[in-house]
Short mmCIF file of C-alpha atoms in Angstrom, two decimals:
data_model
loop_
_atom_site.label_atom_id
_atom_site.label_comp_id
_atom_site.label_asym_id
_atom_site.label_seq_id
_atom_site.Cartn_x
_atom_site.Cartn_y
_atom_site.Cartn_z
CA UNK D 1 118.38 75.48 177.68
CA UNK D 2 117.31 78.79 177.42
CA UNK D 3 116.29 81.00 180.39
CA UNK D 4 114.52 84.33 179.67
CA UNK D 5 113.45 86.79 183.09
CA UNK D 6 111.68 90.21 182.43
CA UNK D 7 112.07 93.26 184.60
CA UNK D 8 111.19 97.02 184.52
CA UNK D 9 107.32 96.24 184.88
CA UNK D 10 105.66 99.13 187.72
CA UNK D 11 103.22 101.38 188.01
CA UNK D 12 103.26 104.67 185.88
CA UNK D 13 100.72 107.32 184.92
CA UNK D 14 98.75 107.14 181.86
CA UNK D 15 101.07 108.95 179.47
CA UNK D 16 103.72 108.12 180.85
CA UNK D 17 106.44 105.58 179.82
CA UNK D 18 108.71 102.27 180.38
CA UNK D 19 111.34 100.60 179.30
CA UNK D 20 110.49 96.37 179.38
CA UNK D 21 114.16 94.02 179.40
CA UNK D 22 114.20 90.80 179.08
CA UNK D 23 117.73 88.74 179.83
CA UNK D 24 118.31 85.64 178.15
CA UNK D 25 120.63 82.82 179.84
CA UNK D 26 121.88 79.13 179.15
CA UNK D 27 122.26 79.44 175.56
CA UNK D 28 123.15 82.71 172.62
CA UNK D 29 119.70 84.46 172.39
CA UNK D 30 120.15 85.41 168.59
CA UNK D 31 119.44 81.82 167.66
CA UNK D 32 115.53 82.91 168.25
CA UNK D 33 113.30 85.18 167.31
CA UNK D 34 112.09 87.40 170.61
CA UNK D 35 108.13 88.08 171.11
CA UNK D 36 106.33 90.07 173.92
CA UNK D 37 103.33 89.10 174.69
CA UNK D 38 100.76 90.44 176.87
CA UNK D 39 97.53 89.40 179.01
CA UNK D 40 95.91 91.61 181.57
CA UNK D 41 93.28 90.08 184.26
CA UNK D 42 90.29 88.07 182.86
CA UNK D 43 91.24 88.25 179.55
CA UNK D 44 93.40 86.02 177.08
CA UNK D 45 96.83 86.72 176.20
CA UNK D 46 97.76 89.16 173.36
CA UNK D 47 100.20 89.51 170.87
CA UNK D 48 102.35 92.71 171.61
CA UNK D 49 105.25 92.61 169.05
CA UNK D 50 108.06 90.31 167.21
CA UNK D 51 111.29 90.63 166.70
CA UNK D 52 113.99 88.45 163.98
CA UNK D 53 116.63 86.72 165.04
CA UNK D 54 118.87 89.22 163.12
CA UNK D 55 116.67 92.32 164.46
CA UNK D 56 115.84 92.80 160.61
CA UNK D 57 112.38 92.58 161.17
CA UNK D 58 109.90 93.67 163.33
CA UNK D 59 106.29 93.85 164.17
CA UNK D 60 103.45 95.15 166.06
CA UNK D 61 100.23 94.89 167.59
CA UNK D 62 97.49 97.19 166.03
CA UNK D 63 97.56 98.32 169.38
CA UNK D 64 100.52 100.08 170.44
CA UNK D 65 101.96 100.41 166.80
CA UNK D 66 103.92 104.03 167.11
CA UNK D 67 104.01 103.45 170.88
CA UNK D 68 106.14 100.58 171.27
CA UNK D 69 109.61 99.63 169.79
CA UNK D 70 111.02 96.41 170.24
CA UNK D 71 114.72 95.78 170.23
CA UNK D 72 117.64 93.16 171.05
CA UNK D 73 121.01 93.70 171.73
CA UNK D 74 122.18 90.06 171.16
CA UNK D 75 126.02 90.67 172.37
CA UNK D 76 124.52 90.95 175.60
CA UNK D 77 121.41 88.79 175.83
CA UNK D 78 119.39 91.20 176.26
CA UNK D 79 115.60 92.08 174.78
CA UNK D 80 113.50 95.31 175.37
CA UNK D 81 110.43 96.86 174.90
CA UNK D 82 110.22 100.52 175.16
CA UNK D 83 106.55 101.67 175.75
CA UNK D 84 105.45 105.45 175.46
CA UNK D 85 102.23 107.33 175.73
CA UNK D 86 100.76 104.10 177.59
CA UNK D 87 96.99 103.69 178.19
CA UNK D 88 95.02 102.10 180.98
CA UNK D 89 94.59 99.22 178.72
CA UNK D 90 97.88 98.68 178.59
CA UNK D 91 97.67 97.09 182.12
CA UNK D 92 98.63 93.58 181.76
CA UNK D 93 101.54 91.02 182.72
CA UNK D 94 104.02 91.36 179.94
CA UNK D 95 106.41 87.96 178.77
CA UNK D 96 108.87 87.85 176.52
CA UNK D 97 109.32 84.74 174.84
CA UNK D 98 111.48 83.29 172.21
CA UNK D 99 111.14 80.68 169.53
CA UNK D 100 110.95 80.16 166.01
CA UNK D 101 108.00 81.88 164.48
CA UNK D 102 107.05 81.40 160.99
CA UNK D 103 106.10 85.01 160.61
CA UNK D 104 107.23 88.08 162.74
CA UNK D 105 103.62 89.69 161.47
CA UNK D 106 101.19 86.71 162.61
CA UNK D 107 103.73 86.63 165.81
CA UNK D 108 102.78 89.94 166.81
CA UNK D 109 99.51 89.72 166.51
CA UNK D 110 98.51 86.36 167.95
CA UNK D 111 98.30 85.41 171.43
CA UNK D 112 98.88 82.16 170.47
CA UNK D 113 102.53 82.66 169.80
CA UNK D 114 103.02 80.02 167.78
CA UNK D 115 106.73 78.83 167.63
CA UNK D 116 107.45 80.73 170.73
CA UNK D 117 108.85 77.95 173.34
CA UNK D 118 110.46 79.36 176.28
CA UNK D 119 108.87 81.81 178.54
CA UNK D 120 109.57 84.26 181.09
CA UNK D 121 107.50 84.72 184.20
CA UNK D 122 106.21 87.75 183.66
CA UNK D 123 106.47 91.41 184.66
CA UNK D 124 103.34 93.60 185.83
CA UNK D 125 102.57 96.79 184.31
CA UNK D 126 99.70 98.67 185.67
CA UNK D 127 98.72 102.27 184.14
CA UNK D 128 96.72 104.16 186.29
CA UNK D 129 96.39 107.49 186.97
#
């Protein structure tokens, strides 16, 4: 089955940026879709953005639209989320997740992440100054 583990989560300054990667295992990743999703302390997970199978399409939170970019490089198994000109509020535990979602748009912007069924651990990103 497939196996997904995040890295690259830390500490940086508000402004400042990171580069999320997710490695996928057990099976070829670019049979799924690829989500990262997002939920910081006390509050319910988020929607951060979507990705197709193909890498045709591609979606955003609201959020951290013209922050973010999502990308896959599926000859190596490999996800990412770059983040730029990050915010306090973008403190959170970040997942990435893959599935079959009916719609990269609702995708990114539901913390429900329906269709997504396997699930990384998590990686902390705290923004702080």
């Amino acid at each position: 089955q497939l196996q997904l583990v995040e890295s690259g989560g830390g500490l940086v300054q508000p402004g400042g940026s990171l580069r999320l990667s997710c490695a996928a295992s057990g099976v070829s990743s670019d049979y799924y879709a690829i989500g990262w999703f997002r939920q910081a302390p006390g509050k319910e997970r988020e929607g951060v953005s979507c990705i197709s199978r193909s890498a045709g399409s591609a979606d955003y939170a609201d959020s951290v639209k013209g922050r973010f970019t999502i990308s896959r490089d599926n000859a190596k198994n490999m996800m990412y989320l770059q983040m730029n000109s990050l915010k306090p509020e973008d403190t959170a535990v970040y997942y990435c997740a893959a599935g079959h979602p009916l719609l990269i748009s609702v995708c990114a912007r539901s913390g429900a992440a329906y269709g997504m069924n396997y699930w990384g651990k998590g990686t902390l990103v705290t923004v702080s100054s």
